[in-house]
Coordinates of C-alpha atoms in Angstrom, one line a residue:
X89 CA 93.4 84.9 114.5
X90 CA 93.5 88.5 115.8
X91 CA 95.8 90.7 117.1
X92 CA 95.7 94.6 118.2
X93 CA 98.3 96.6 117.1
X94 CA 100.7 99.4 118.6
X95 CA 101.8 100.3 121.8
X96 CA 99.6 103.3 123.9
X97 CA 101.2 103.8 127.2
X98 CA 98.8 104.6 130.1
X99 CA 96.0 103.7 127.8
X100 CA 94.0 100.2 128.5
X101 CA 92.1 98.6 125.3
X102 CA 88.5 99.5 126.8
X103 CA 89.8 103.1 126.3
X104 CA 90.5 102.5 122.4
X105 CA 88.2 102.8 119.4
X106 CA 89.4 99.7 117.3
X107 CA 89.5 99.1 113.7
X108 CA 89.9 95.8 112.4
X109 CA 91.9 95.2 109.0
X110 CA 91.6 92.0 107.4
X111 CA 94.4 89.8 106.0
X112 CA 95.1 86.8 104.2
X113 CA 92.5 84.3 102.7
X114 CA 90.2 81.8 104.3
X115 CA 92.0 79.2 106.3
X116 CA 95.1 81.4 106.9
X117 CA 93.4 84.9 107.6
X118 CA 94.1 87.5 110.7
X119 CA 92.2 90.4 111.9
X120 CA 94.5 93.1 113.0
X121 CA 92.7 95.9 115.2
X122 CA 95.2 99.4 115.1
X123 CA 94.1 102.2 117.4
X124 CA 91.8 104.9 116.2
X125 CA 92.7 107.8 118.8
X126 CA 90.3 110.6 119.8
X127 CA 91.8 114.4 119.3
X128 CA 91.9 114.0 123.1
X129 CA 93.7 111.1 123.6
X130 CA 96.7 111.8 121.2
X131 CA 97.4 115.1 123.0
X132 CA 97.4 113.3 126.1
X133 CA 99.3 110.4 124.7
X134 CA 102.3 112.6 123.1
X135 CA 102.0 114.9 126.0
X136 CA 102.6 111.6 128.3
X137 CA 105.6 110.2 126.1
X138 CA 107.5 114.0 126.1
X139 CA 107.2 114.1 129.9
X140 CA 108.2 110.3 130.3
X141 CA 111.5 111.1 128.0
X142 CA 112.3 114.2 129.5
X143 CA 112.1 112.5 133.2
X144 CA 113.8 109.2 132.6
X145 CA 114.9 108.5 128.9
X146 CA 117.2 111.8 128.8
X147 CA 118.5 110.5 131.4
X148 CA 119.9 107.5 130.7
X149 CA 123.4 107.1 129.3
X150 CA 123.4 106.1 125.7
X151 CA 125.6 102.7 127.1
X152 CA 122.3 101.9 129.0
X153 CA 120.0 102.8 126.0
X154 CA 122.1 100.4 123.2
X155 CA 121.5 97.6 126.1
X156 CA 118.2 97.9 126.7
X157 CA 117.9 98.1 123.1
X158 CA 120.5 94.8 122.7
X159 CA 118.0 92.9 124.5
X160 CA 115.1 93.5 122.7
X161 CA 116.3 92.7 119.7
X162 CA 118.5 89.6 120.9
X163 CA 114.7 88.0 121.9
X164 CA 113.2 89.3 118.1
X165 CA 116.1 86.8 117.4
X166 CA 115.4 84.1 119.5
X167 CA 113.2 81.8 117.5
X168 CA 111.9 80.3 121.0
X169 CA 110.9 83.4 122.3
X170 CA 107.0 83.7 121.9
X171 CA 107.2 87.3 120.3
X172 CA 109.9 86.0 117.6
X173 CA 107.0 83.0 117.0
X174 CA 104.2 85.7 116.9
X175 CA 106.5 87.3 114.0
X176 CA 107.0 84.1 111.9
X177 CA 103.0 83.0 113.1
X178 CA 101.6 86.7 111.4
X179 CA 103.7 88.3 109.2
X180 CA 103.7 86.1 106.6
X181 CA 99.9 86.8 106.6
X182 CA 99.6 90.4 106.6
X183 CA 102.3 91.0 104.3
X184 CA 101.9 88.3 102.1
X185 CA 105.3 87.1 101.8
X186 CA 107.0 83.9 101.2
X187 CA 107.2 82.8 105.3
X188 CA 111.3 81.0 104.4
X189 CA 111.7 84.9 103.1
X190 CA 110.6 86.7 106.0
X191 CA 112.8 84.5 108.9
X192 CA 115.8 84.5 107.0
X193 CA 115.5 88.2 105.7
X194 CA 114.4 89.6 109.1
X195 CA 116.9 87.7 110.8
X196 CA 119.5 89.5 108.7
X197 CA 118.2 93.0 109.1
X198 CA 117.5 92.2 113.4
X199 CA 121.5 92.0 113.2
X200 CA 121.8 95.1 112.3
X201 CA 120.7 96.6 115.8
X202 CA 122.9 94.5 118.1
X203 CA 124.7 96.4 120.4
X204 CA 127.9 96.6 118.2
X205 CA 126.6 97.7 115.5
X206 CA 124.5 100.4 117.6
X207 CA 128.1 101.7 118.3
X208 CA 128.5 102.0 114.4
X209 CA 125.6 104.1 114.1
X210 CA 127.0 106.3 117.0
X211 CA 130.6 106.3 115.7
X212 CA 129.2 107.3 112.3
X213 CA 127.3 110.5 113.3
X214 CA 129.4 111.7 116.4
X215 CA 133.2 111.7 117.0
X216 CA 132.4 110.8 120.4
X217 CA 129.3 109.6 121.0
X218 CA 129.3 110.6 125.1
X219 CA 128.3 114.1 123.4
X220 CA 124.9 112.4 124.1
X221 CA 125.5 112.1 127.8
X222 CA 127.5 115.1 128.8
X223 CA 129.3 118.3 128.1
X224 CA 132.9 117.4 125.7
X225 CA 135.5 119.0 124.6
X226 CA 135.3 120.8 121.3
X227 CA 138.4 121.4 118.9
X228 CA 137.9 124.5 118.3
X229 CA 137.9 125.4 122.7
X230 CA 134.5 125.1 124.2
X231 CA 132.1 122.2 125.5
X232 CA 129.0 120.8 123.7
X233 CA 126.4 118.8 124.4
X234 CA 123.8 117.4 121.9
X235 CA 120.3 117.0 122.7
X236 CA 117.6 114.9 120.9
X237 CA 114.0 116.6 120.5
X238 CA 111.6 115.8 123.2
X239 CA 109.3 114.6 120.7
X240 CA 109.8 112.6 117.6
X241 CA 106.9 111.9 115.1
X242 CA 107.9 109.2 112.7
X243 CA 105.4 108.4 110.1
X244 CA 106.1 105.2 108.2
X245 CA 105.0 103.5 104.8
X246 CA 105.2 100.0 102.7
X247 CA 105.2 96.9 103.9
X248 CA 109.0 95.8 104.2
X249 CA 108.7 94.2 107.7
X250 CA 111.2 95.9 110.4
X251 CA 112.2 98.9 108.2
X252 CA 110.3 101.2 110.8
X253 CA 112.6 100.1 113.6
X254 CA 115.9 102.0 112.3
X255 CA 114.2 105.5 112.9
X256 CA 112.7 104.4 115.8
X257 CA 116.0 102.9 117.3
X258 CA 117.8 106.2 115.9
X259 CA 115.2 108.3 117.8
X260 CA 115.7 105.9 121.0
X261 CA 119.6 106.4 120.6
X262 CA 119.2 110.5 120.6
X263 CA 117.0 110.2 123.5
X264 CA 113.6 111.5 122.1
X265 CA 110.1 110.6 123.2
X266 CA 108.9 108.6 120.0
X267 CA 105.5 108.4 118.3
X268 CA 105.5 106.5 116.1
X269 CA 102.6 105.8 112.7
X270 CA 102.8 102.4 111.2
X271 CA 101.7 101.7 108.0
X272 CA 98.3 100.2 107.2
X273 CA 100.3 97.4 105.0
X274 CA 102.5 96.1 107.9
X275 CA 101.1 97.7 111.3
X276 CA 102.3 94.8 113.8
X277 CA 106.3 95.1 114.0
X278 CA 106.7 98.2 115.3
X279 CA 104.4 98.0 118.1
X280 CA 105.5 94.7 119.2
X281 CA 109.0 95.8 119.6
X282 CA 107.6 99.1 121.5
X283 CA 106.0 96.3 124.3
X284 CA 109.0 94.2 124.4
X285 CA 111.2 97.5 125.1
X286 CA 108.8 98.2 128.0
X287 CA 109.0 94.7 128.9
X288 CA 112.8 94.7 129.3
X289 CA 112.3 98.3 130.9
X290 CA 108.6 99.2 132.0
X291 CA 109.6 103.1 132.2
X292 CA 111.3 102.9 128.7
X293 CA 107.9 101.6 127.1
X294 CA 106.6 104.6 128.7
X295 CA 108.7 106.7 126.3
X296 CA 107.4 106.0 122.8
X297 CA 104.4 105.1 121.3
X298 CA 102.8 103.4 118.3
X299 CA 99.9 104.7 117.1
X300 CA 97.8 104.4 113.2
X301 CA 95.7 106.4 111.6
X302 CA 94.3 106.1 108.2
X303 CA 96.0 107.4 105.1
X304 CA 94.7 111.0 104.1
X305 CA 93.1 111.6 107.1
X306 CA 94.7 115.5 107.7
X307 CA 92.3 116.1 110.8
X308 CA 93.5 113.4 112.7
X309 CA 97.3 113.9 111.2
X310 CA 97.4 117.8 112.3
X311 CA 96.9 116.2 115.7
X312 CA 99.9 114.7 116.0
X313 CA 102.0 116.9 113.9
X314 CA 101.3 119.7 116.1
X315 CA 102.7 118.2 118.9
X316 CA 106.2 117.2 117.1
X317 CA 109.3 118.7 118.0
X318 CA 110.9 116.8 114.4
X319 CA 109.2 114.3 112.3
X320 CA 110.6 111.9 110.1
X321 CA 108.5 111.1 107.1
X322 CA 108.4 107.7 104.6
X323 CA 106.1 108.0 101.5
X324 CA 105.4 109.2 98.0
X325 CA 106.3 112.9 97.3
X326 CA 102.7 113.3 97.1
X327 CA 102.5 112.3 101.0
X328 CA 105.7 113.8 101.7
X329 CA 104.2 117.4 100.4
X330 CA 101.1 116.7 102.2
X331 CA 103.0 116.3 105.5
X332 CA 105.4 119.3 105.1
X333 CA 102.4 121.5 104.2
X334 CA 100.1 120.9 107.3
X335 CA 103.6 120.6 109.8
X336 CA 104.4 123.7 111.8
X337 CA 107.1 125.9 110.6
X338 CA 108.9 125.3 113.9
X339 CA 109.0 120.9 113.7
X340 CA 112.1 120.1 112.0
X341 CA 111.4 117.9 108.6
X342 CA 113.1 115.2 107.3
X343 CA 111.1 113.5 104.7
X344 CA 112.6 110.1 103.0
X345 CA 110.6 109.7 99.3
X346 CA 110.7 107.0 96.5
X347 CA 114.0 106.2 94.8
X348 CA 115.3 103.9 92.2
X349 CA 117.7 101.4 92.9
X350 CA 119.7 100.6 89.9
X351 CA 122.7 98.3 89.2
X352 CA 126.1 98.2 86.5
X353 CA 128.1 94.9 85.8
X354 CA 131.7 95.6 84.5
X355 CA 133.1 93.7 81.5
X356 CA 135.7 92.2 83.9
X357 CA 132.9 90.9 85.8
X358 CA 131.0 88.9 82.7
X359 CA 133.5 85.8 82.5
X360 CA 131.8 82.2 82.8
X361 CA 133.6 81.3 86.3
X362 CA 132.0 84.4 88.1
X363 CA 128.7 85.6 86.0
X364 CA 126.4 83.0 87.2
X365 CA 127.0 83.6 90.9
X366 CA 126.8 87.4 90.2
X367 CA 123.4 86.6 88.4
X368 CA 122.0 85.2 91.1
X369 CA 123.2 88.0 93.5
X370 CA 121.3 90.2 91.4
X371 CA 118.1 88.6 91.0
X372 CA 118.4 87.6 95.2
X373 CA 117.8 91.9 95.2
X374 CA 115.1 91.8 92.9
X375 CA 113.4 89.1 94.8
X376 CA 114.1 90.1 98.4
X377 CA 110.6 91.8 99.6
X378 CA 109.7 92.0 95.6
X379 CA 111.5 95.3 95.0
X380 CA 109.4 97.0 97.8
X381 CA 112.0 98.7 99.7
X382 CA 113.5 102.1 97.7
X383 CA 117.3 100.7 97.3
X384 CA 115.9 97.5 95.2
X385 CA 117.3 97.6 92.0
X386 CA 114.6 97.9 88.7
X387 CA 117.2 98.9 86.1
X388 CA 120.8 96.9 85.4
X389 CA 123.6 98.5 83.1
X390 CA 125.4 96.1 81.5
X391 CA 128.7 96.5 80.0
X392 CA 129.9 94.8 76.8
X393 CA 132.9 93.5 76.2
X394 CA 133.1 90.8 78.5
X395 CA 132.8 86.9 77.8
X396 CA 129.4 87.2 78.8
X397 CA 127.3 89.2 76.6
X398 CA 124.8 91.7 78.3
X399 CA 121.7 89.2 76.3
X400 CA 123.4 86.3 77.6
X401 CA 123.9 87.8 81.3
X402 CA 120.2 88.6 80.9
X403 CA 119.4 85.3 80.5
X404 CA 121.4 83.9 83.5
X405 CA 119.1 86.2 86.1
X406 CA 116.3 85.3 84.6
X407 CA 117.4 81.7 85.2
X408 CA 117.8 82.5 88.7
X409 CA 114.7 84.5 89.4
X410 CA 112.6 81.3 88.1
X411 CA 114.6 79.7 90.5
X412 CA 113.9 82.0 93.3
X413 CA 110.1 81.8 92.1
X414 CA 110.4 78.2 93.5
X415 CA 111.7 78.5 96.5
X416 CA 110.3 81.8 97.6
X417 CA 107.4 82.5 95.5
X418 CA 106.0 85.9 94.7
X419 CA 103.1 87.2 97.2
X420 CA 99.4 87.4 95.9
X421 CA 99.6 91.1 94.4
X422 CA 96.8 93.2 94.8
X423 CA 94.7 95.1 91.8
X424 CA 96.6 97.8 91.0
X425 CA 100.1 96.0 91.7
X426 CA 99.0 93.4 89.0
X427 CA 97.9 96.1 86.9
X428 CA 101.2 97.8 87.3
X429 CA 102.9 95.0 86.2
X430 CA 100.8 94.2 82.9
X431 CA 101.0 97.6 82.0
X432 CA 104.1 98.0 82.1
X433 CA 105.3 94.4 80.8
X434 CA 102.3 95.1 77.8
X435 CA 104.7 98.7 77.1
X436 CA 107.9 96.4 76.6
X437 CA 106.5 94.3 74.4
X438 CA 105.3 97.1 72.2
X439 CA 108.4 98.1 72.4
X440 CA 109.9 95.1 71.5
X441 CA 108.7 95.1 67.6
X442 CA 111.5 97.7 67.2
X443 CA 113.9 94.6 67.5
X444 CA 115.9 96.2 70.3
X445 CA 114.5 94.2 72.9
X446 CA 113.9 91.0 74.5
X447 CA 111.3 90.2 77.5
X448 CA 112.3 87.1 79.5
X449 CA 109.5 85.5 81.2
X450 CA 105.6 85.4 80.2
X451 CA 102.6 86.4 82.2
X452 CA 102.3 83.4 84.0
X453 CA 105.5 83.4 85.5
X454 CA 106.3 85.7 88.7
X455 CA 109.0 87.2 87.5
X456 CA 109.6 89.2 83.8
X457 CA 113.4 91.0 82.9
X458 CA 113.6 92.7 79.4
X459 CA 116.9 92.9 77.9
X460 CA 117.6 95.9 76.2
X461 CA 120.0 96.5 73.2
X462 CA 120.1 100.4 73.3
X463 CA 121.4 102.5 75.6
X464 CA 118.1 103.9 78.1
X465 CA 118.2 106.0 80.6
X466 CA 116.7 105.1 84.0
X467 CA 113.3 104.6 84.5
X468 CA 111.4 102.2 87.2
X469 CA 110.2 99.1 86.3
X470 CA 106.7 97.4 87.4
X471 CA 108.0 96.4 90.8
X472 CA 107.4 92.6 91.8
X473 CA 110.1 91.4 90.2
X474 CA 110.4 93.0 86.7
X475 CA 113.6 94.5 86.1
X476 CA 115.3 95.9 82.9
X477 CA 118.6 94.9 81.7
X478 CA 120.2 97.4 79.6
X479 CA 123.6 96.6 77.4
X480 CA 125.9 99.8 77.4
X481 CA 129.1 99.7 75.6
X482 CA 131.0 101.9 78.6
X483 CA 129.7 101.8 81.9
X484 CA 131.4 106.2 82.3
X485 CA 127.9 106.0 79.8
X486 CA 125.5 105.1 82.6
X487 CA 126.2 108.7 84.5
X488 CA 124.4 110.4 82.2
X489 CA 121.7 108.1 81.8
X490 CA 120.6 108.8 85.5
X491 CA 121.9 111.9 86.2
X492 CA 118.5 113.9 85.1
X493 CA 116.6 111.8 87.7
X494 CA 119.0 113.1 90.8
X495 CA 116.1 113.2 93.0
X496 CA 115.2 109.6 92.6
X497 CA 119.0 108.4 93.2
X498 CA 120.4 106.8 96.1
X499 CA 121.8 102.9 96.2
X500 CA 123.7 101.5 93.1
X501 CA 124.7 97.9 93.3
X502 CA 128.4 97.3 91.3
X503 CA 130.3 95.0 90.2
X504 CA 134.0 96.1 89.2
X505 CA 137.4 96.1 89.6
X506 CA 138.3 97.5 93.0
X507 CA 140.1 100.8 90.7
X508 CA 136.8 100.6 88.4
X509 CA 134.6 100.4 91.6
X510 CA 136.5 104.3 93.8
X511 CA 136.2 106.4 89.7
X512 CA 132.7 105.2 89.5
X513 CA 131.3 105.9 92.5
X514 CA 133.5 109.5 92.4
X515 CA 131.1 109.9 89.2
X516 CA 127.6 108.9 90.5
X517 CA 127.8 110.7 93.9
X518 CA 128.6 113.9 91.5
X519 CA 125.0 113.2 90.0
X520 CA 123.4 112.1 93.4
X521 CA 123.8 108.5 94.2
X522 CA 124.8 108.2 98.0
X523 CA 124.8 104.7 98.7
X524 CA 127.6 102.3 96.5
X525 CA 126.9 98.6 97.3
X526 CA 128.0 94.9 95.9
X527 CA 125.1 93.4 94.2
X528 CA 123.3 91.2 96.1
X529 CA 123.6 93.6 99.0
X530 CA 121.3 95.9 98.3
X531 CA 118.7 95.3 100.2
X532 CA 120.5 95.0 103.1
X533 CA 122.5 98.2 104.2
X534 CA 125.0 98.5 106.7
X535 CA 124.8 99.5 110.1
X536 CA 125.3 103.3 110.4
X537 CA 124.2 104.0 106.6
X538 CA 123.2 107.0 105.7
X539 CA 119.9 106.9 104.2
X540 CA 119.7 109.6 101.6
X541 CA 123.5 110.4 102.0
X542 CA 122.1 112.5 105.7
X543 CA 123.0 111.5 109.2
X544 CA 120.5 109.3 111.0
X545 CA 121.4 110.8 113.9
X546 CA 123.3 114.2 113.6
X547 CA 120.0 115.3 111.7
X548 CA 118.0 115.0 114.8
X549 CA 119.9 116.5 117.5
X550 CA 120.7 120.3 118.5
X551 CA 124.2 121.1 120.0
X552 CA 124.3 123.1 123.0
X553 CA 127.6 125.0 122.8
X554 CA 129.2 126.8 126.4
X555 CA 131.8 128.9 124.4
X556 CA 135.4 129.4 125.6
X557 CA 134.6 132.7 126.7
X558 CA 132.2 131.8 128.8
X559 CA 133.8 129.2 130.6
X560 CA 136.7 131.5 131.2
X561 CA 134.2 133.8 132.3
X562 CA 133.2 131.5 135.1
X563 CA 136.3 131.2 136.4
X564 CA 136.4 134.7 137.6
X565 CA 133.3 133.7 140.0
X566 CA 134.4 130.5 141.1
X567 CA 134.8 130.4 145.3
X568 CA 138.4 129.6 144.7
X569 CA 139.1 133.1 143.4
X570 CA 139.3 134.6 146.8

């Protein structure tokens, strides 16, 4: 089957240079054709969405946006609406994963953009989200008015289907003409959401666009990054450089880079009524999207103590990972993702002629864990469902095992005492953790989080301040004077 990709407003498909990409094996293969954009027509393209945003999506009132947006996500729902059919039909394909894991996984995450929780995000950012819409009342005397950019690059990466909607919903919410650059791995989602939006709204559609281009190409990326107001950036920190070296000095930056996701089990935790359901909490995050996304866990502390030993705890998720490995079994990994795994499951079992380790799991299953005796600090796994279990005797002991890797730190699963649960987290947002979850959460953060501990929407508005002064100012000139 084929389908083209993105969303190019005021550009037909006998305009377009195609490139196909090729997914799936024989008898359930697609051919996906993304955009290939002349210099010329990605200048007129942004140029087109900033002057369609500055003429109609600025505006609208952020009460009209979060509806328009309601909608669009309320058919993505709908499993009898022919675009939510197209996303069960394809994804599967392209990204490879278990077709049970997608619906139920992208159903969850969907929720996340109703139009109550769209008010979460605003409430999080913005004391009073009308700041958006009009001049308010500031505390300290004064008006404001917050204004997003009149053109938003977003530049996406992986293949976690949906995860490219939250910054394009954020930019959507801010009022910003959105380009958006999907990922070579998953380019359908994002482009598909783009045309229902103009759907719902014809002259929204016309405000944001989804475009590709191939990895590495910096000719065809300076184009586009020279006509960004801001750009928002997913990737390696190799990428991430890349991007903030060839941006202007003028666009503002916020780049989003690899992180490790890591988890701790309190003693209190480890007793036989509540460690097999917390097992298979943890190994649901391991499995969900095979570690892809950067909050996944690939390390668990474990503390001792409990009436569940850290080795016998190991073995209850790796029960329930072969478990999962039944019911939603791991995607066909490519070259170097199998090679990643060997390699680094052939390093643990080096390892594990020191005696103080165990590997759960052989090469023939989908999964491998090994349990570790000695205290370690962090360090990723292989991804695609390896994960290391580590035994400390104090959980206050895991700080400084992950504290040298702040820049690598952002969600830690726990599972503690509610007491336990407010010192820890005090600790591990000392070293750089910003996001404190339950365990089998993980992959799922709330509406209104804070990716990297920064403001999904605060970060990409300016405030226009009228001072006190001024306003008093006016006063002397008003009609009304005389």
């Amino acid at each position: 089957m084929t389908e083209f990709a993105g969303h190019l407003p005021g550009l037909s498909a006998g305009e377009v240079e195609w490139k196909t990409l090729h997914f799936g094996a024989w008898g359930e293969a697609a051919e996906i054709r993304v955009p290939v954009l002349s210099e010329a027509q990605a200048a007129a393209l942004a140029g087109r969405v900033r002057d369609n945003a500055r003429t109609y999506l600025k505006t609208l009132r952020v009460a009209e946006i979060t509806a328009i947006i309601d909608q669009a996500i309320a058919r993505l729902l709908d499993r009898n609406d022919p675009w939510r059919q197209k996303v069960e039909r394809l994804l599967p394909i392209v990204t490879g994963y278990d077709a049970e894991m997608i619906r139920l996984g992208l159903t969850g995450y969907l929720k996340t953009f109703r139009q109550p929780q769209l008010k979460r995000f605003l409430a999080e950012d913005f004391a009073d989200p009308q700041i958006l819409d009009d001049f308010q009342p500031r505390p300290k005397g004064g008006f404001a008015k917050a204004f997003g950019p009149d053109l938003l690059l977003h530049v996406w990466a992986g293949n976690v289907p949906g995860l490219p909607l939250w910054s394009l919903i954020s930019g959507l919410l801010v009022k910003a003409g959105s380009i958006g650059k999907v990922a070579t791995a998953e380019p359908l989602l994002a482009g598909w959401f783009a045309r229902i939006l103009a759907e719902i709204d014809p002259r929204l559609g016309e405000c944001l666009a989804v475009v590709w281009w191939k990895g590495g190409d910096e000719a065809g990326e300076r184009v586009w990054l020279a006509q960004a107001d801001a750009i928002v950036a997913y990737g390696g920190n190799d990428a991430l450089k890349a991007i903030r070296d060839r941006a202007p000095v003028t666009a503002r930056y916020l780049p989003h880079g690899h992180k490790i996701g890591f988890g701790m089990v309190a003693r209190a935790a480890l007793d036989t009524r509540k460690a097999g359901a917390l097992a298979r909490r943890a190994a649901y995050d391991v499995m969900r999207y095979d570690q892809q996304g950067c909050y996944s866990p690939q390390m668990l502390f474990v503390e001792r103590g409990g009436r569940v030993s850290p080795r016998e705890f190991s073995a209850y998720v790796g029960h329930e990972l072969a478990s999962f490995a039944r019911k939603h079994p791991r995607r066909a990994l490519a070259i170097e993702e199998a090679a990643g795994v060997a390699s680094w499951r052939g390093a643990q079992e080096l390892r594990a002629f020191s005696g103080d380790r165990d590997l759960l799991g052989d090469s023939a299953d989908s999964w491998s864990i090994v349990h570790v005796e000695d205290a370690q600090a962090l360090a990723p796994s292989g991804l695609n469902r390896t994960l290391s279990i580590v035994a400390v005797d104090r959980l206050d002991d895991v700080v400084g095992l992950v504290a040298p890797f702040r820049s690598f730190l952002q969600s830690a699963g726990i599972a503690a005492e509610p007491e336990e649960l407010f010192r820890l987290a005090g600790l591990l947002g000392q070293v750089g953790v910003t996001r404190i979850c339950a365990l089998g959460s993980m992959t799922a953060p709330e509406a209104g989080w804070h990716n990297d501990g920064r403001f999904n929407l605060l970060d990409l508005v300016t405030m226009t301040e009228i001072e006190h002064a001024a306003e008093a100012a006016a006063d002397g000139f008003a009609p009304y004077v005389d």
